[in-house]
XYZ file of C-alpha atoms in Angstrom:
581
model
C -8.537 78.946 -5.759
C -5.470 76.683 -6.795
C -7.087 73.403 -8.444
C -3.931 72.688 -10.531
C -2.266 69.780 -9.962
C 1.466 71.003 -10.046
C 4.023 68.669 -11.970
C 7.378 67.885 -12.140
C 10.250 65.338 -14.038
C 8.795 62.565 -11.893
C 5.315 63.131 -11.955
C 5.440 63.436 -15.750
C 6.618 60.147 -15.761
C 3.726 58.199 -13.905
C 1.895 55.810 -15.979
C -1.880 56.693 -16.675
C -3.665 54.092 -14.414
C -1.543 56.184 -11.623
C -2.360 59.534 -12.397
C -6.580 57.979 -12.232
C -6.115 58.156 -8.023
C -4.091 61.991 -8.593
C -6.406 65.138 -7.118
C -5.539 68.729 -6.996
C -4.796 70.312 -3.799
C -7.261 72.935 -3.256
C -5.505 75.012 -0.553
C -8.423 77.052 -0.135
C -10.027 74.173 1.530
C -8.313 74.607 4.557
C -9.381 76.506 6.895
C -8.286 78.325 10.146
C -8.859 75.888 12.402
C -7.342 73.211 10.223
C -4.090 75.360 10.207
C -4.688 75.524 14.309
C -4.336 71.762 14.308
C -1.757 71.165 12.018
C 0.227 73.990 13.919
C -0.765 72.451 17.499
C 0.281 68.866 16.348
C 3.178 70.134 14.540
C 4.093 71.862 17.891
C 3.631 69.187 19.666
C 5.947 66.644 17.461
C 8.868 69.013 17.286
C 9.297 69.278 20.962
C 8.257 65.755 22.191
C 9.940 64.031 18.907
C 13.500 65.776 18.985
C 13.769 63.573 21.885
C 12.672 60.616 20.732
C 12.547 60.476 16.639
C 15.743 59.158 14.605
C 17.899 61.666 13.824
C 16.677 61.708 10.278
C 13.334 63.268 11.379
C 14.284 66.407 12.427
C 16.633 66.978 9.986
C 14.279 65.815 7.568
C 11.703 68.624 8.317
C 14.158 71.293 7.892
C 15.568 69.160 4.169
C 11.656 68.971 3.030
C 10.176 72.251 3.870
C 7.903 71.026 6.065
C 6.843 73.847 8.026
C 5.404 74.156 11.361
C 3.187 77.235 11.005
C 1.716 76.385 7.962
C -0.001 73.069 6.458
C 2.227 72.499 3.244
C 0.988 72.975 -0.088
C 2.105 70.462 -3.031
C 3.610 72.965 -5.113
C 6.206 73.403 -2.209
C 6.696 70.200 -0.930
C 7.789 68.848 -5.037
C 10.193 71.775 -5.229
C 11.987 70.622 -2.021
C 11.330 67.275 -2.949
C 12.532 67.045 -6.216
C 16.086 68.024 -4.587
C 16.305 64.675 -3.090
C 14.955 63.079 -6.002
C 10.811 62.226 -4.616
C 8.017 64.096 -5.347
C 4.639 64.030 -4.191
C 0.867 64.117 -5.149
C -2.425 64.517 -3.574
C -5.096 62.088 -2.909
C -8.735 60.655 -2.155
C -8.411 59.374 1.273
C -6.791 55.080 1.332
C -5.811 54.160 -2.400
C -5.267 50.289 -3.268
C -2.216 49.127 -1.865
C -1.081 47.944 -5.345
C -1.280 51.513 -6.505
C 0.263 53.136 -2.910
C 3.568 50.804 -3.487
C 3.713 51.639 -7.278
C 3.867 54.863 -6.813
C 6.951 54.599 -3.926
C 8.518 52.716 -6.897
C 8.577 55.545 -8.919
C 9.649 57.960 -6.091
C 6.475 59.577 -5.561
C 4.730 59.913 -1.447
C 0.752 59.832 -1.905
C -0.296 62.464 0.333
C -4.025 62.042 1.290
C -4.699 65.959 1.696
C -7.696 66.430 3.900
C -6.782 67.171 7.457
C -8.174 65.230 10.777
C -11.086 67.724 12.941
C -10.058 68.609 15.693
C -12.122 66.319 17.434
C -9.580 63.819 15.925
C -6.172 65.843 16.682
C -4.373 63.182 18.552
C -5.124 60.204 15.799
C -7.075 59.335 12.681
C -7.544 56.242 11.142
C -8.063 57.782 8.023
C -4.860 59.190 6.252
C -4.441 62.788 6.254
C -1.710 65.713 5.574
C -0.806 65.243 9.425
C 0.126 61.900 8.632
C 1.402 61.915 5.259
C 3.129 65.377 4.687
C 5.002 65.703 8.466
C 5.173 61.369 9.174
C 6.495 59.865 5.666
C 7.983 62.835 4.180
C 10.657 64.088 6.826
C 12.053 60.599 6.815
C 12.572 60.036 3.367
C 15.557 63.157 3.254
C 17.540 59.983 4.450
C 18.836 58.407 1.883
C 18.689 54.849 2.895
C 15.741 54.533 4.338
C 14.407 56.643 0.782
C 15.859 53.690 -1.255
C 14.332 50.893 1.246
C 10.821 52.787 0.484
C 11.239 53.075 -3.134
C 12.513 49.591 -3.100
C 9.869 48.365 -1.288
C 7.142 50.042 -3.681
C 8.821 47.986 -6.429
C 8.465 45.104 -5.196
C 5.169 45.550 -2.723
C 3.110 46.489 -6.259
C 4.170 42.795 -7.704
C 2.870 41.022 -4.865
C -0.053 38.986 -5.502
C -3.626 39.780 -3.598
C -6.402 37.663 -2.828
C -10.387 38.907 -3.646
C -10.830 39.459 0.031
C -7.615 41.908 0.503
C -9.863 44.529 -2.037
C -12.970 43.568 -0.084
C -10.708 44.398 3.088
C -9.503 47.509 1.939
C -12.908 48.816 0.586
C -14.216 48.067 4.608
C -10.995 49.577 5.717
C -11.293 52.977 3.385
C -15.031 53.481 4.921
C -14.458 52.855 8.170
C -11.640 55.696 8.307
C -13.821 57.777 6.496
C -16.849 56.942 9.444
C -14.804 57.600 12.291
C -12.855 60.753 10.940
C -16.543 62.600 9.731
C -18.300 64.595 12.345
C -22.145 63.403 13.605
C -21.684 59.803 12.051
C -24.165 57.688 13.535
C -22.758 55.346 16.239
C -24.906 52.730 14.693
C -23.028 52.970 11.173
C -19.415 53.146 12.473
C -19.958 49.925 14.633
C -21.468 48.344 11.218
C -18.022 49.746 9.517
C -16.129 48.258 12.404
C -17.790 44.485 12.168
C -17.145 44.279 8.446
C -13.172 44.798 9.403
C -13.461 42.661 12.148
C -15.526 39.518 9.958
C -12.898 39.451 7.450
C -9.923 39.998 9.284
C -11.355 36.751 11.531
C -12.020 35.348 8.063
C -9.279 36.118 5.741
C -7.846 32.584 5.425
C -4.046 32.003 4.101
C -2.610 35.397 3.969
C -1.787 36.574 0.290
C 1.122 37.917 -0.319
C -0.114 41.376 -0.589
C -2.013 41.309 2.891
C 1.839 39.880 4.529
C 3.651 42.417 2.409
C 1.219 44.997 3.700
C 1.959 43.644 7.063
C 5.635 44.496 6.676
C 4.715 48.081 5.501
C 2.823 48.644 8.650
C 4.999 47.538 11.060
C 8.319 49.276 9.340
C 7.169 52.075 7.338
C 4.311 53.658 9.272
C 4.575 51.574 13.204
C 8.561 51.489 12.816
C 10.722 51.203 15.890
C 14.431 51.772 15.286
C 17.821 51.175 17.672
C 17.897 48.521 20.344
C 14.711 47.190 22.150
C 15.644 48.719 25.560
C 16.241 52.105 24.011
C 14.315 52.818 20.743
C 13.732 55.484 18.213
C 10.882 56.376 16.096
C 10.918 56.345 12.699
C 7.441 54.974 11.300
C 4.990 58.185 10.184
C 1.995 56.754 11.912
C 4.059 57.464 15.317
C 5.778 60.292 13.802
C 2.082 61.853 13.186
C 0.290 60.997 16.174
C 0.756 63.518 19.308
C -1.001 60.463 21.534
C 0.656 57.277 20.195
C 3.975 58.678 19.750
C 3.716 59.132 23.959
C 1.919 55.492 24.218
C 4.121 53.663 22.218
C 7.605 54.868 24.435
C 5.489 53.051 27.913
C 5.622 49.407 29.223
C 2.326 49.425 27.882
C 3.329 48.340 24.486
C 5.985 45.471 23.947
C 8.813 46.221 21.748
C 10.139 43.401 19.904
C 12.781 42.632 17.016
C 11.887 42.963 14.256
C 12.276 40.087 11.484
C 10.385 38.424 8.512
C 7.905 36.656 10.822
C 6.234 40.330 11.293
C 4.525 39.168 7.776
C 2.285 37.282 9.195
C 1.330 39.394 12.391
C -1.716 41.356 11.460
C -2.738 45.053 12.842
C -5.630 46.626 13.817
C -5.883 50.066 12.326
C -8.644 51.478 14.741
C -6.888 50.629 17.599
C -3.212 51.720 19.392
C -1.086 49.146 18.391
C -0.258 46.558 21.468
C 3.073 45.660 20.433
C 5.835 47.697 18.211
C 9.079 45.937 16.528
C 12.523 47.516 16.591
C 14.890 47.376 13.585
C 19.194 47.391 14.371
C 19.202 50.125 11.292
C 17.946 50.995 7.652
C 19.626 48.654 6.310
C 18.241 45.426 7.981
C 14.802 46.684 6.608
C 16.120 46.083 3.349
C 17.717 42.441 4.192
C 14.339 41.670 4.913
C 12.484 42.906 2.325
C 14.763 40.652 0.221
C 14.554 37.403 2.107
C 10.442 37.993 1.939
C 10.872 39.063 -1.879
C 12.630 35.716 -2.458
C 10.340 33.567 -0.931
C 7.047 35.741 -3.529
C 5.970 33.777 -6.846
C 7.496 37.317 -8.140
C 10.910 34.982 -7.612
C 10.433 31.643 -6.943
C 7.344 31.588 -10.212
C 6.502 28.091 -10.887
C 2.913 25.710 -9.846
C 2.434 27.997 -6.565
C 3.262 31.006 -8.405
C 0.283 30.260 -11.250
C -2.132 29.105 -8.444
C -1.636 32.252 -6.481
C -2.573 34.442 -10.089
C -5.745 32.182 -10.434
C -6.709 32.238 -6.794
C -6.219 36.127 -6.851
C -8.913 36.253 -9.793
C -7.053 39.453 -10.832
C -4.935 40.725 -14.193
C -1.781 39.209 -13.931
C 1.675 37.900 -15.022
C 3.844 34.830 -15.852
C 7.370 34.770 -17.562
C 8.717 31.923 -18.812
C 12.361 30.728 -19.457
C 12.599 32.448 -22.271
C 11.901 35.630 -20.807
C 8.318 35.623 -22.783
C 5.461 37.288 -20.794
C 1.901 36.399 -20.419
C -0.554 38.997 -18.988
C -4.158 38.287 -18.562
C -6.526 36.878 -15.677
C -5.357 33.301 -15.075
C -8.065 30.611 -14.733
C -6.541 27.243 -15.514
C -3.402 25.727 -14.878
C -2.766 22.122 -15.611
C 0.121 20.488 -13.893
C 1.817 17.082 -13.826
C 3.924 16.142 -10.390
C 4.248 19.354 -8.879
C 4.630 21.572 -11.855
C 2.640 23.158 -14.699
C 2.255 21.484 -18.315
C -0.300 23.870 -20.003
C -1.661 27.527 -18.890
C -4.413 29.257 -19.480
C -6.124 32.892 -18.983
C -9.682 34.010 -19.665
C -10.355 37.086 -21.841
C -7.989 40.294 -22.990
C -4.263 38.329 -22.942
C -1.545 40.416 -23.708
C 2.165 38.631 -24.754
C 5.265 41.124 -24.013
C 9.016 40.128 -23.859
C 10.943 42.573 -21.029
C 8.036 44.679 -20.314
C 7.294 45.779 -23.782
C 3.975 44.101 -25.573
C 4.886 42.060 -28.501
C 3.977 43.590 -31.991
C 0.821 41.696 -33.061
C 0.112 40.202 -29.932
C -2.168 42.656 -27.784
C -5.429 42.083 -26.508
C -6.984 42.675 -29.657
C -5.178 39.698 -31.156
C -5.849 37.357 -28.019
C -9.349 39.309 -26.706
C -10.696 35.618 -25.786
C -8.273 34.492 -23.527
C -4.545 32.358 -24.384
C -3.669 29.175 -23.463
C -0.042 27.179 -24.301
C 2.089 23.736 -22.668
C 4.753 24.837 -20.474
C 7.969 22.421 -20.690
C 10.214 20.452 -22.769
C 9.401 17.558 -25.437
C 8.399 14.650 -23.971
C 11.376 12.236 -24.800
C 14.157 15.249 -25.826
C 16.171 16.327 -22.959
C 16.680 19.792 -24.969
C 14.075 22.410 -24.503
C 13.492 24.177 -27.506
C 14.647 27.340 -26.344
C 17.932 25.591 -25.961
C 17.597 24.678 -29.376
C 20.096 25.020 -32.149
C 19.430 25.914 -36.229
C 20.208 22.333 -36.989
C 18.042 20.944 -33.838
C 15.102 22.856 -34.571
C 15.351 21.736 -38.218
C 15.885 18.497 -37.250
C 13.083 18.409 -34.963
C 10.781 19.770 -38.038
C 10.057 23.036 -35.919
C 10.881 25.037 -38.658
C 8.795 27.332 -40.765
C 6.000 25.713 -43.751
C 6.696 21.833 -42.013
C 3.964 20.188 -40.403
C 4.731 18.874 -36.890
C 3.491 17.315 -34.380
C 5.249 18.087 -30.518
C 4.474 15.848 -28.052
C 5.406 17.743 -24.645
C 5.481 15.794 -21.154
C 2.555 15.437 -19.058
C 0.341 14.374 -22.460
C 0.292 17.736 -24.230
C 0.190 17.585 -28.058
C 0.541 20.258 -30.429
C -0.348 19.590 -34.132
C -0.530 22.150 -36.782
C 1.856 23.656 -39.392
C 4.207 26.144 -38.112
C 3.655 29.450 -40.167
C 6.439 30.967 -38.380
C 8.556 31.934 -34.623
C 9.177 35.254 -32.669
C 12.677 35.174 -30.888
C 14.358 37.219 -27.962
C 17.296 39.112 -28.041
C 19.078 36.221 -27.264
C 18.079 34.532 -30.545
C 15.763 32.164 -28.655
C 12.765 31.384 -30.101
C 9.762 32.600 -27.521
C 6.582 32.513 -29.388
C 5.272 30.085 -32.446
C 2.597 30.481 -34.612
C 0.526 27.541 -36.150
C -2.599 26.939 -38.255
C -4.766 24.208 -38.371
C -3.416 23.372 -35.412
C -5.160 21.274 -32.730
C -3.984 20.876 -28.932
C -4.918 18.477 -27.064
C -4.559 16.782 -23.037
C -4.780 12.942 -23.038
C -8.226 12.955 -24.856
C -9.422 16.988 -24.133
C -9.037 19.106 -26.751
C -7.540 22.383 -25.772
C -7.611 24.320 -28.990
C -9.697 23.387 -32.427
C -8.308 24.658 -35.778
C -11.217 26.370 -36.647
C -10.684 28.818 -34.036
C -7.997 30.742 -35.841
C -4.150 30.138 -35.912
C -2.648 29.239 -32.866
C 0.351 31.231 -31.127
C 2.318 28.885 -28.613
C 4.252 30.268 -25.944
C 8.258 28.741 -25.619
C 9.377 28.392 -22.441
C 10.559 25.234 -20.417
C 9.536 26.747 -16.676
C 7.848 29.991 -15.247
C 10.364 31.797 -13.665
C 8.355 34.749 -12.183
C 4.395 35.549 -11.530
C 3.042 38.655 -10.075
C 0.522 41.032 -9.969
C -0.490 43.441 -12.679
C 0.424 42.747 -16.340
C 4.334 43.203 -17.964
C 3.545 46.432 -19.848
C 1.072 48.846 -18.292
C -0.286 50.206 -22.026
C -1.627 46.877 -22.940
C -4.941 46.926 -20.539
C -6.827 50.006 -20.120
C -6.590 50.237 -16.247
C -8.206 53.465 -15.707
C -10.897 51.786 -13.953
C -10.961 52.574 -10.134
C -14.187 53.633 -8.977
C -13.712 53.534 -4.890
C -17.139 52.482 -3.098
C -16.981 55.669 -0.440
C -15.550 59.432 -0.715
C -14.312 60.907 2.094
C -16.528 63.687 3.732
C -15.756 67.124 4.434
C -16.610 68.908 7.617
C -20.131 70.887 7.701
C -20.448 74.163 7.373
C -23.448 75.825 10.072
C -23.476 79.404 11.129
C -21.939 78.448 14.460
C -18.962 76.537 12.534
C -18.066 79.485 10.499
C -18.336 82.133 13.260
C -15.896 79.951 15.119
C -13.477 79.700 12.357
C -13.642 84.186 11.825
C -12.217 83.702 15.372
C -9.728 81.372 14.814
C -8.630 83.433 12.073
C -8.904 86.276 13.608
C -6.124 85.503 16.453
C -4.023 83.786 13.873
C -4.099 87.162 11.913
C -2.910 88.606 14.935
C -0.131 86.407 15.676
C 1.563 85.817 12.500
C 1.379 90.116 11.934
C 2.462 90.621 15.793
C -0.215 92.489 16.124
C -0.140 94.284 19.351
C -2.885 96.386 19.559
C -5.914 94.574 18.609
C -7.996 93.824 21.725
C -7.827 90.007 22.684
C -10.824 90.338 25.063
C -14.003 90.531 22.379
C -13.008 87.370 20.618
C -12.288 85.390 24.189
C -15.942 86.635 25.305
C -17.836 85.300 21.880
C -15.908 81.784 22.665
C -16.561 81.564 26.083
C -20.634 82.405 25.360
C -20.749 80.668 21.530
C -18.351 77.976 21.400
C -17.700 76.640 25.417
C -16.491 73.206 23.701
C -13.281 74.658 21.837
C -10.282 74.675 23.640
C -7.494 75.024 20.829
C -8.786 78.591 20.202
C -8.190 79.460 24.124
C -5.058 77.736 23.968
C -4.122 80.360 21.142
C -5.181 83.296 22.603
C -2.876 82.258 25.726
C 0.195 81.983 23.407
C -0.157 85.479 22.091
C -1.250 86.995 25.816
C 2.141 85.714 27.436
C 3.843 88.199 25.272
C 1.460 91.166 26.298
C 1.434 92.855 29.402
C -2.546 91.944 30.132
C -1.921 89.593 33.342
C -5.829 90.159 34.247
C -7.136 89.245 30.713
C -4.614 86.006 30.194
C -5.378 84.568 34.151
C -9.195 84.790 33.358
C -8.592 82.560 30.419
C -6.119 79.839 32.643
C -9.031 80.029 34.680
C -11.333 79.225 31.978
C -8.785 76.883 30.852
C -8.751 74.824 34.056
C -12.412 74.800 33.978
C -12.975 73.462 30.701
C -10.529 70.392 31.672
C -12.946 69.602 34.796
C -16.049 69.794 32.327
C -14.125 67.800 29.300
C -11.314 65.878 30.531
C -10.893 63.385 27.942
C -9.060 66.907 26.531
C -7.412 68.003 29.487
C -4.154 66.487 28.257
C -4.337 68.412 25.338
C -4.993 71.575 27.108
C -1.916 70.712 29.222
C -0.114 69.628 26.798
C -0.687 73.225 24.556
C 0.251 75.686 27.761
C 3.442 73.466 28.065
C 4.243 74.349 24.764
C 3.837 78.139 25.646
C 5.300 78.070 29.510
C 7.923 75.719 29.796
């Protein structure tokens, strides 16, 4: 039983709050009939998507070692991977789409690795191997849609969420997880299904995560790509699904063109989508993803960017002028005519400068929370980052003196400077005070007998996003997810069926000629009358036998079973065109 969870260069390299959502791949979970699907599906995609797939996909499949016989295991799919520079991992089912985007920033495709039943063959709304292993990975061997992915991870994983897009994807995870387990209650899956619908209907201004999130769905997994009279798939939810990947080529859905208003369109993930947008090429994805990425607090920082950190309740991030960095849960902002004049964060604060925590300044130095005026000197048209030697003496900001800086908007800071932390740039970014005492008009904001006081430098934020600068300063190993995802049953009757579905993929894959097909057809027909992929097997290996009694009795059966079950007669179809035509 391989539990291991096989690494590589890339995986090495994941930061520990990532590896937290990481599972092995037990490959002994699957079993026959899970192979029979992923083979049947696979099958299916080959022939019906060499038509209508980019050009990437195909030759994707064959770059990837993504086979059709066989559902891939991890180990393989990192060795090919690693060759055009991805890897990938295993997973629990929907992670947090912070944590799905970080990880396409560091190259690596989450692979959820349970399988859909069979029951589910044609689409699952929860993610599975189908999806993730023969949808996303083909598509990545090209290398500029790879670099709009990774891109898109790097930026997606900034963008700032609001409390009701983890509440949404909490009711999204267990509502896949409902409607892909076998014998859920109808009663609990149309609870699951109202939860999505109440907060989709009540989700107010969309964050930036939820329209970022938006552009993921409709590019990277409900992609259309070419012209919008004669498109090509290239999204892995079409890629995966045997149904929608038919659907979505009708007049039944619209196609549109695609642009940066697709933010703000929202999707259904139950549901076949009712509309699809095309993109000219690869490229234009990535024009896009800039002109949204300009218009996130990630770029533009400033009042709206702070407002979005507090409204998101959430660890986060602001850098300043200066390039200083300020991670923590914001909960305060104070702001004079349109911009901010004094910040401040609740509980474990961390300072960095480029991504790496400041010596001495780490949430055990600021465990309760930092606050510091944002600006220039009220009165001085210098900032003091733009300060010289001689300005900053003459000023008094200078190390033992006593000062007292007035900043606009009614901020005053009055203490004794003990001493200041600069950049690489030799501006100063940080100063420390004692007896210092901060005030706003009449508030105070800090009292001297709280400690010394460290004041960030900075005359603007330039940036705020999601997440703090340096990923060592919180502990983030914290994700507990609210459902698991739940594995098919095992009964006597189950496991008897799967011996048979091993049994005639046994004979198949050996070319087994001699082994008598009739016993196992006669214990399906009397045990199992409501599998048809099994039947659909046996016919593959008959048409290469000369037993033309034995393989018409089971067209027969076949043809009967679609009169008796005909929301799977497609499927049946579908499987003996495979094998006859």
């Amino acid at each position: 039983m391989n539990t291991t969870i096989e690494s590589n260069p890339l995986l090495d390299r994941l930061p520990k709050h990532l590896k937290q959502f990481i599972k092995p791949q037990d490959y002994s979970d699957y079993t026959p009939i899970n192979q029979a699907v992923w083979r049947y599906v696979m099958r299916k995609n080959v022939n019906y998507l060499s038509k209508v797939a980019h050009s990437s996909y195909l030759d994707g499949l064959k770059k990837t070692g993504i086979e059709i016989d066989h559902i891939p295991s991890m180990y393989g799919m990192n060795r090919i991977l690693s060759e055009i520079g991805w890897a990938a991992v295993a997973v629990d089912g929907f992670i947090p789409p912070n944590a799905f985007m970080e990880f396409q920033a560091y190259n690596v495709l989450v692979i959820a690795s349970d399988i859909r039943q069979l029951e589910h063959i044609e689409y699952t709304p929860a993610p599975d191997i189908i999806h993730e292993g023969a949808g996303h990975a083909p598509i990545i061997a090209n290398p500029e849609y790879a670099e709009y992915l990774r891109r898109f991870g790097e930026i997606g994983c900034k963008a700032i969420s609001s409390g009701k897009d983890y509440e949404m994807y909490e009711a999204i995870r267990l509502l896949s997880i409902l409607k892909e387990a076998e014998d859920t209650p109808q009663h609990e899956i149309d609870s699951a299904e109202k939860a999505v619908a109440d907060l989709q209907n009540n989700m107010g201004e969309l964050s930036e995560m939820a329209q970022i999130r938006n552009l993921h769905w409709w590019t990277v997994e409900y992609g259309l790509i070419g012209t919008v009279e004669n498109p090509k798939i290239y999204g892995a939810g079409l890629l995966s699904s045997i149904g929608e990947s038919a659907w979505c080529m009708t007049e039944n859905v619209k196609k549109l063109p695609y642009d940066i208003s697709v933010a703000n369109q929202s999707f259904d993930i139950t549901k076949p989508q009712p509309q699809l947008y095309v993109t000219p090429d690869f490229a234009y994805l990535s024009l896009v993803l800039e002109e949204f990425a300009n218009k996130m607090a990630l770029r533009t920082g400033g009042l709206s960017g702070i407002q979005k950190l507090i409204h998101s309740n959430a660890l986060g991030t602001i850098e300043l002028s200066t390039g200083l960095q300020i991670s923590g849960i914001f909960t305060a902002v104070i702001e004079q005519e349109g911009k901010p004049i004094h910040i401040q964060t609740s509980g474990k604060t961390a300072l960095s400068y480029r991504e790496k925590e400041l010596v001495g300044h780490g949430t055990n130095k600021h465990s309760e929370g930092f606050g510091s005026p944002i600006g220039k000197l009220k009165g001085i048209n210098l900032a003091i980052e733009d300060m010289s030697p001689r300005d900053l003496r003459a000023y008094a900001i200078y190390e033992s003196e006593s000062v007292i800086m007035e900043f606009e908007g009614d901020i005053t800071v009055k203490g004794e400077i003990i001493t200041g932390s600069r950049n690489l740039h030799g501006e100063i970014i940080l100063i420390s005070l004692k007896n210092c005492t901060v005030t706003h008009g009449e508030n105070i904001l800090f009292r001297p007998e709280w400690g010394n006081y460290d004041m960030a430098v900075g005359k603007k934020v330039v940036s705020a996003f999601s997440g703090p600068a340096d990923v060592n300063s919180f502990d983030l190993i914290s994700h507990v997810p609210s459902s698991k995802t739940i594995k098919a049953k095992h009964t006597a009757e189950r496991d008897d069926l799967e011996l048979l579905y091993h049994s005639v993929r046994k004979i198949r894959e050996t070319k087994d000629t001699t082994t008598s097909l009739e016993p196992i057809f006669k214990d399906l027909k009397e045990n199992h009358p409501n599998d048809w992929l099994l039947a659909v097997e046996i016919t593959e290996v008959l048409k290469d036998r000369n037993e033309p009694q034995l393989l018409d009795e089971i067209l027969l059966y076949l043809e009967q079973l679609k009169e008796t079950r005909p929301e799977v007669a497609h499927l049946i179809t579908g499987g003996l065109g495979l094998i006859f035509w």
